[in-house]
């Protein structure tokens, strides 16, 4: 009987629903009059206000509210209330969990920069979760369109905005230059560079043992400069080769960089070598560079010297010619006399 009343109440939305709400407001009056809640006996003064049918309706609605979750199965809200299908909710939770893991990895790897080498598996996972959501768009009407619900249902488009943030961060870090073509692993050059980088830092640390690092007063790091010279030169040469290779592979994209992990590692090494340890490496092209510089500097001297000698030679020839002509005239005059 009570269930029939509830069905009638749901079919009579919204007038019967509003009447039930009014009945809920009258319920405390019944407690005030001493009647037991939802009992079979009624207070004589309360019978004129509520019938047995109405009390049963109030009982069902009140129990539903007390159990939590709003109106539960008795909800009379319109059917177009925004809600997610279970499949879409699972996709949303998967994307949320993987996004949280990737965000934590990016922040933890911010200093020193280890974004690409540490977080690329999580980035691939987030990208796959986003693909799962996008692929549901345009499917048959039998399956829920999770892309429409999760990506285009509101102005903010939170899921799409988070995905675009990850993609832009990955592109600005140039992580693709550190990975293989399928982005499933680090490239051979990157792994080799990172191994040389670790060896160079290990060399620095080994030669600093017993010599506490301090900027004031300056320390003598001659041992570091002497023993780690080869390691530093090898690392610097590899970095320059990777830069040239990257420039050749990206001719159509001027200004492209190596991935941020490699650049940051090389910057750290160079700062330690030049600023902290005050080491200097003799470049293999120093002799040729000095020779060319000296030649260019002496070009003006050679030019002016050659001009001076040439002018002096012409002047001497001119004097000799005039002297010869004068002697010829004197000889001619003597013969005439």
GROMACS .gro file of C-alpha atoms in nm:
model
  337
    1UNK     CA    1   0.000   0.000   0.000
    2UNK     CA    2   0.279   0.236   0.089
    3UNK     CA    3   0.468   0.151  -0.230
    4UNK     CA    4   0.157   0.214  -0.441
    5UNK     CA    5   0.127   0.552  -0.279
    6UNK     CA    6   0.486   0.631  -0.357
    7UNK     CA    7   0.442   0.529  -0.722
    8UNK     CA    8   0.137   0.747  -0.742
    9UNK     CA    9   0.337   1.027  -0.583
   10UNK     CA   10   0.617   0.988  -0.842
   11UNK     CA   11   0.371   0.984  -1.131
   12UNK     CA   12   0.205   1.295  -0.999
   13UNK     CA   13   0.522   1.509  -1.008
   14UNK     CA   14   0.537   1.792  -0.914
   15UNK     CA   15   0.210   1.861  -0.726
   16UNK     CA   16   0.218   1.545  -0.512
   17UNK     CA   17   0.592   1.594  -0.452
   18UNK     CA   18   0.530   1.940  -0.312
   19UNK     CA   19   0.250   1.803  -0.095
   20UNK     CA   20   0.489   1.540   0.046
   21UNK     CA   21   0.739   1.809   0.133
   22UNK     CA   22   0.466   1.994   0.322
   23UNK     CA   23   0.388   1.674   0.506
   24UNK     CA   24   0.752   1.650   0.609
   25UNK     CA   25   0.721   1.994   0.761
   26UNK     CA   26   0.421   1.873   0.966
   27UNK     CA   27   0.606   1.571   1.097
   28UNK     CA   28   0.768   1.745   1.398
   29UNK     CA   29   0.420   1.848   1.513
   30UNK     CA   30   0.339   1.484   1.554
   31UNK     CA   31   0.642   1.430   1.775
   32UNK     CA   32   0.539   1.730   1.982
   33UNK     CA   33   0.194   1.578   2.037
   34UNK     CA   34   0.353   1.262   2.185
   35UNK     CA   35   0.280   1.016   1.907
   36UNK     CA   36   0.541   0.749   1.831
   37UNK     CA   37   0.708   0.789   1.490
   38UNK     CA   38   0.544   0.593   1.217
   39UNK     CA   39   0.339   0.382   1.460
   40UNK     CA   40  -0.002   0.238   1.391
   41UNK     CA   41  -0.181   0.435   1.664
   42UNK     CA   42  -0.248   0.801   1.604
   43UNK     CA   43  -0.297   1.089   1.844
   44UNK     CA   44  -0.661   1.196   1.842
   45UNK     CA   45  -0.573   1.556   1.767
   46UNK     CA   46  -0.345   1.464   1.481
   47UNK     CA   47  -0.598   1.254   1.285
   48UNK     CA   48  -0.760   1.557   1.135
   49UNK     CA   49  -0.430   1.674   0.985
   50UNK     CA   50  -0.282   1.355   0.837
   51UNK     CA   51  -0.449   1.043   0.703
   52UNK     CA   52  -0.289   0.698   0.728
   53UNK     CA   53  -0.198   0.711   0.358
   54UNK     CA   54  -0.022   1.045   0.398
   55UNK     CA   55   0.170   0.920   0.703
   56UNK     CA   56   0.300   0.626   0.504
   57UNK     CA   57   0.414   0.858   0.229
   58UNK     CA   58   0.601   1.072   0.479
   59UNK     CA   59   0.753   0.760   0.633
   60UNK     CA   60   0.902   0.642   0.304
   61UNK     CA   61   1.042   0.984   0.214
   62UNK     CA   62   1.189   1.045   0.559
   63UNK     CA   63   1.360   0.707   0.572
   64UNK     CA   64   1.512   0.771   0.232
   65UNK     CA   65   1.654   1.105   0.346
   66UNK     CA   66   1.789   0.958   0.672
   67UNK     CA   67   1.973   0.684   0.480
   68UNK     CA   68   2.182   0.948   0.299
   69UNK     CA   69   2.225   1.029  -0.065
   70UNK     CA   70   1.938   1.272  -0.106
   71UNK     CA   71   1.616   1.110  -0.215
   72UNK     CA   72   1.784   0.788  -0.335
   73UNK     CA   73   1.562   0.560  -0.544
   74UNK     CA   74   1.260   0.777  -0.473
   75UNK     CA   75   1.419   1.079  -0.642
   76UNK     CA   76   1.169   1.276  -0.846
   77UNK     CA   77   1.428   1.501  -1.015
   78UNK     CA   78   1.392   1.539  -1.391
   79UNK     CA   79   1.561   1.263  -1.598
   80UNK     CA   80   1.794   1.510  -1.781
   81UNK     CA   81   1.992   1.585  -1.464
   82UNK     CA   82   2.366   1.567  -1.561
   83UNK     CA   83   2.512   1.239  -1.448
   84UNK     CA   84   2.781   0.998  -1.568
   85UNK     CA   85   2.738   0.646  -1.684
   86UNK     CA   86   2.943   0.390  -1.489
   87UNK     CA   87   3.173   0.339  -1.788
   88UNK     CA   88   3.242   0.712  -1.817
   89UNK     CA   89   3.294   0.746  -1.443
   90UNK     CA   90   3.554   0.469  -1.454
   91UNK     CA   91   3.734   0.648  -1.738
   92UNK     CA   92   3.728   0.973  -1.542
   93UNK     CA   93   3.872   0.807  -1.232
   94UNK     CA   94   4.145   0.638  -1.437
   95UNK     CA   95   4.241   0.971  -1.593
   96UNK     CA   96   4.234   1.143  -1.252
   97UNK     CA   97   4.460   0.884  -1.088
   98UNK     CA   98   4.714   0.880  -1.371
   99UNK     CA   99   4.712   1.263  -1.387
  100UNK     CA  100   4.783   1.285  -1.015
  101UNK     CA  101   5.078   1.046  -1.049
  102UNK     CA  102   5.219   1.240  -1.347
  103UNK     CA  103   5.181   1.574  -1.167
  104UNK     CA  104   5.369   1.442  -0.865
  105UNK     CA  105   5.645   1.305  -1.089
  106UNK     CA  106   5.685   1.637  -1.273
  107UNK     CA  107   5.711   1.834  -0.950
  108UNK     CA  108   5.954   1.590  -0.787
  109UNK     CA  109   6.173   1.593  -1.100
  110UNK     CA  110   6.180   1.971  -1.134
  111UNK     CA  111   6.519   2.029  -0.968
  112UNK     CA  112   6.752   1.895  -1.086
  113UNK     CA  113   6.555   1.850  -1.406
  114UNK     CA  114   6.474   1.484  -1.466
  115UNK     CA  115   6.135   1.521  -1.633
  116UNK     CA  116   6.184   1.321  -1.951
  117UNK     CA  117   6.390   1.032  -1.814
  118UNK     CA  118   6.169   0.982  -1.507
  119UNK     CA  119   5.814   1.068  -1.612
  120UNK     CA  120   5.784   0.941  -1.969
  121UNK     CA  121   5.603   0.615  -1.867
  122UNK     CA  122   5.345   0.815  -1.671
  123UNK     CA  123   5.302   1.060  -1.958
  124UNK     CA  124   5.233   0.772  -2.196
  125UNK     CA  125   4.980   0.635  -1.947
  126UNK     CA  126   4.794   0.969  -1.925
  127UNK     CA  127   4.795   0.997  -2.304
  128UNK     CA  128   4.644   0.650  -2.335
  129UNK     CA  129   4.371   0.733  -2.080
  130UNK     CA  130   4.289   1.047  -2.277
  131UNK     CA  131   4.272   0.844  -2.597
  132UNK     CA  132   4.028   0.604  -2.433
  133UNK     CA  133   3.801   0.895  -2.349
  134UNK     CA  134   3.827   1.052  -2.695
  135UNK     CA  135   3.759   0.727  -2.879
  136UNK     CA  136   3.413   0.700  -2.725
  137UNK     CA  137   3.298   1.003  -2.924
  138UNK     CA  138   3.096   0.911  -3.230
  139UNK     CA  139   3.036   0.549  -3.129
  140UNK     CA  140   2.700   0.383  -3.159
  141UNK     CA  141   2.411   0.526  -2.962
  142UNK     CA  142   2.404   0.213  -2.746
  143UNK     CA  143   2.735   0.304  -2.575
  144UNK     CA  144   2.766   0.624  -2.372
  145UNK     CA  145   2.953   0.913  -2.533
  146UNK     CA  146   3.204   0.977  -2.257
  147UNK     CA  147   3.391   1.231  -2.468
  148UNK     CA  148   3.084   1.449  -2.489
  149UNK     CA  149   3.018   1.420  -2.114
  150UNK     CA  150   3.375   1.466  -1.996
  151UNK     CA  151   3.525   1.700  -2.256
  152UNK     CA  152   3.246   1.923  -2.386
  153UNK     CA  153   2.976   1.938  -2.121
  154UNK     CA  154   3.080   2.270  -1.964
  155UNK     CA  155   3.269   2.589  -2.035
  156UNK     CA  156   3.577   2.503  -1.828
  157UNK     CA  157   3.640   2.160  -1.986
  158UNK     CA  158   3.864   2.060  -1.697
  159UNK     CA  159   3.971   1.722  -1.837
  160UNK     CA  160   4.071   1.873  -2.170
  161UNK     CA  161   4.252   2.161  -1.999
  162UNK     CA  162   4.457   1.922  -1.782
  163UNK     CA  163   4.547   1.711  -2.085
  164UNK     CA  164   4.658   2.018  -2.282
  165UNK     CA  165   4.873   2.129  -1.986
  166UNK     CA  166   5.059   1.798  -1.986
  167UNK     CA  167   5.106   1.808  -2.364
  168UNK     CA  168   5.239   2.166  -2.364
  169UNK     CA  169   5.477   2.088  -2.076
  170UNK     CA  170   5.606   1.783  -2.261
  171UNK     CA  171   5.658   1.982  -2.582
  172UNK     CA  172   5.834   2.274  -2.410
  173UNK     CA  173   6.069   2.028  -2.242
  174UNK     CA  174   6.148   1.874  -2.586
  175UNK     CA  175   6.126   1.530  -2.430
  176UNK     CA  176   6.074   1.374  -2.774
  177UNK     CA  177   6.442   1.449  -2.848
  178UNK     CA  178   6.542   1.221  -2.559
  179UNK     CA  179   6.316   0.932  -2.652
  180UNK     CA  180   6.295   0.678  -2.930
  181UNK     CA  181   6.059   0.725  -3.223
  182UNK     CA  182   5.774   0.544  -3.047
  183UNK     CA  183   5.850   0.734  -2.721
  184UNK     CA  184   5.857   0.409  -2.525
  185UNK     CA  185   6.216   0.435  -2.403
  186UNK     CA  186   6.518   0.667  -2.382
  187UNK     CA  187   6.730   0.694  -2.696
  188UNK     CA  188   7.079   0.544  -2.706
  189UNK     CA  189   7.246   0.886  -2.725
  190UNK     CA  190   7.053   1.007  -2.423
  191UNK     CA  191   7.140   0.701  -2.215
  192UNK     CA  192   7.508   0.730  -2.313
  193UNK     CA  193   7.514   1.102  -2.231
  194UNK     CA  194   7.352   1.047  -1.890
  195UNK     CA  195   7.601   0.771  -1.808
  196UNK     CA  196   7.893   1.002  -1.898
  197UNK     CA  197   7.732   1.278  -1.693
  198UNK     CA  198   7.710   1.051  -1.388
  199UNK     CA  199   8.073   0.943  -1.435
  200UNK     CA  200   8.185   1.306  -1.458
  201UNK     CA  201   8.003   1.399  -1.138
  202UNK     CA  202   8.147   1.091  -0.969
  203UNK     CA  203   8.495   1.205  -1.075
  204UNK     CA  204   8.431   1.549  -0.929
  205UNK     CA  205   8.310   1.402  -0.603
  206UNK     CA  206   8.598   1.155  -0.579
  207UNK     CA  207   8.861   1.425  -0.622
  208UNK     CA  208   8.686   1.652  -0.373
  209UNK     CA  209   8.701   1.402  -0.087
  210UNK     CA  210   8.875   1.555   0.212
  211UNK     CA  211   8.841   1.902   0.058
  212UNK     CA  212   8.524   2.053   0.199
  213UNK     CA  213   8.340   2.260  -0.058
  214UNK     CA  214   8.328   2.627   0.033
  215UNK     CA  215   8.328   2.944  -0.169
  216UNK     CA  216   8.506   3.160   0.091
  217UNK     CA  217   8.799   3.139   0.084
  218UNK     CA  218   8.847   2.986  -0.264
  219UNK     CA  219   8.983   2.634  -0.264
  220UNK     CA  220   9.245   2.476  -0.483
  221UNK     CA  221   9.075   2.235  -0.721
  222UNK     CA  222   9.381   2.146  -0.926
  223UNK     CA  223   9.323   1.775  -0.862
  224UNK     CA  224   8.974   1.798  -1.005
  225UNK     CA  225   9.093   1.984  -1.313
  226UNK     CA  226   9.378   1.740  -1.375
  227UNK     CA  227   9.203   1.409  -1.305
  228UNK     CA  228   8.860   1.490  -1.455
  229UNK     CA  229   8.982   1.667  -1.768
  230UNK     CA  230   8.925   1.368  -1.998
  231UNK     CA  231   8.579   1.295  -1.857
  232UNK     CA  232   8.468   1.654  -1.900
  233UNK     CA  233   8.607   1.680  -2.254
  234UNK     CA  234   8.430   1.357  -2.355
  235UNK     CA  235   8.100   1.479  -2.214
  236UNK     CA  236   8.130   1.820  -2.379
  237UNK     CA  237   8.221   1.666  -2.716
  238UNK     CA  238   7.921   1.432  -2.705
  239UNK     CA  239   7.690   1.722  -2.618
  240UNK     CA  240   7.817   1.925  -2.914
  241UNK     CA  241   7.765   1.629  -3.146
  242UNK     CA  242   7.411   1.580  -3.018
  243UNK     CA  243   7.341   1.948  -3.083
  244UNK     CA  244   7.468   1.922  -3.440
  245UNK     CA  245   7.269   1.606  -3.502
  246UNK     CA  246   6.955   1.766  -3.362
  247UNK     CA  247   7.008   2.070  -3.587
  248UNK     CA  248   7.043   1.848  -3.895
  249UNK     CA  249   6.732   1.648  -3.810
  250UNK     CA  250   6.521   1.961  -3.748
  251UNK     CA  251   6.621   2.187  -4.038
  252UNK     CA  252   6.257   2.292  -4.085
  253UNK     CA  253   6.228   2.388  -3.717
  254UNK     CA  254   6.487   2.653  -3.632
  255UNK     CA  255   6.568   2.710  -3.269
  256UNK     CA  256   6.494   2.355  -3.157
  257UNK     CA  257   6.671   2.235  -2.846
  258UNK     CA  258   6.777   1.909  -2.695
  259UNK     CA  259   6.554   1.775  -2.421
  260UNK     CA  260   6.561   1.971  -2.097
  261UNK     CA  261   6.727   1.685  -1.905
  262UNK     CA  262   7.037   1.688  -2.128
  263UNK     CA  263   7.058   2.068  -2.140
  264UNK     CA  264   7.027   2.104  -1.764
  265UNK     CA  265   7.287   1.833  -1.700
  266UNK     CA  266   7.537   2.003  -1.933
  267UNK     CA  267   7.470   2.344  -1.778
  268UNK     CA  268   7.535   2.205  -1.429
  269UNK     CA  269   7.861   2.043  -1.541
  270UNK     CA  270   7.987   2.358  -1.714
  271UNK     CA  271   7.908   2.577  -1.415
  272UNK     CA  272   8.093   2.343  -1.182
  273UNK     CA  273   8.391   2.318  -1.417
  274UNK     CA  274   8.433   2.685  -1.504
  275UNK     CA  275   8.291   2.879  -1.209
  276UNK     CA  276   8.330   2.654  -0.908
  277UNK     CA  277   8.651   2.467  -0.993
  278UNK     CA  278   8.792   2.739  -1.221
  279UNK     CA  279   8.924   2.481  -1.464
  280UNK     CA  280   9.005   2.549  -1.827
  281UNK     CA  281   9.030   2.304  -2.112
  282UNK     CA  282   9.264   2.369  -2.401
  283UNK     CA  283   9.065   2.350  -2.717
  284UNK     CA  284   9.206   2.127  -2.992
  285UNK     CA  285   9.162   2.410  -3.245
  286UNK     CA  286   9.344   2.670  -3.037
  287UNK     CA  287   9.658   2.671  -3.255
  288UNK     CA  288   9.467   2.721  -3.577
  289UNK     CA  289   9.245   2.987  -3.419
  290UNK     CA  290   9.548   3.180  -3.289
  291UNK     CA  291   9.725   3.152  -3.625
  292UNK     CA  292   9.424   3.286  -3.815
  293UNK     CA  293   9.380   3.566  -3.562
  294UNK     CA  294   9.745   3.672  -3.588
  295UNK     CA  295   9.728   3.662  -3.968
  296UNK     CA  296   9.420   3.884  -3.971
  297UNK     CA  297   9.580   4.127  -3.727
  298UNK     CA  298   9.895   4.155  -3.940
  299UNK     CA  299   9.711   4.205  -4.267
  300UNK     CA  300   9.700   4.588  -4.226
  301UNK     CA  301  10.071   4.592  -4.137
  302UNK     CA  302  10.159   4.385  -4.443
  303UNK     CA  303   9.943   4.606  -4.661
  304UNK     CA  304  10.100   4.934  -4.547
  305UNK     CA  305  10.452   4.789  -4.554
  306UNK     CA  306  10.411   4.661  -4.908
  307UNK     CA  307  10.264   4.992  -5.015
  308UNK     CA  308  10.556   5.179  -4.862
  309UNK     CA  309  10.816   4.955  -5.025
  310UNK     CA  310  10.643   4.976  -5.359
  311UNK     CA  311  10.629   5.356  -5.344
  312UNK     CA  312  10.996   5.375  -5.242
  313UNK     CA  313  11.094   5.153  -5.531
  314UNK     CA  314  10.902   5.366  -5.779
  315UNK     CA  315  11.058   5.678  -5.634
  316UNK     CA  316  11.408   5.532  -5.668
  317UNK     CA  317  11.343   5.435  -6.029
  318UNK     CA  318  11.216   5.781  -6.103
  319UNK     CA  319  11.530   5.943  -5.950
  320UNK     CA  320  11.759   5.717  -6.151
  321UNK     CA  321  11.572   5.799  -6.468
  322UNK     CA  322  11.599   6.172  -6.408
  323UNK     CA  323  11.971   6.139  -6.325
  324UNK     CA  324  12.033   5.943  -6.647
  325UNK     CA  325  11.847   6.201  -6.852
  326UNK     CA  326  12.053   6.478  -6.690
  327UNK     CA  327  12.378   6.300  -6.766
  328UNK     CA  328  12.270   6.247  -7.122
  329UNK     CA  329  12.201   6.615  -7.166
  330UNK     CA  330  12.538   6.709  -7.014
  331UNK     CA  331  12.718   6.467  -7.246
  332UNK     CA  332  12.538   6.603  -7.548
  333UNK     CA  333  12.632   6.958  -7.450
  334UNK     CA  334  13.001   6.864  -7.414
  335UNK     CA  335  13.005   6.706  -7.756
  336UNK     CA  336  12.853   7.016  -7.908
  337UNK     CA  337  13.124   7.236  -7.766
   0.00000   0.00000   0.00000
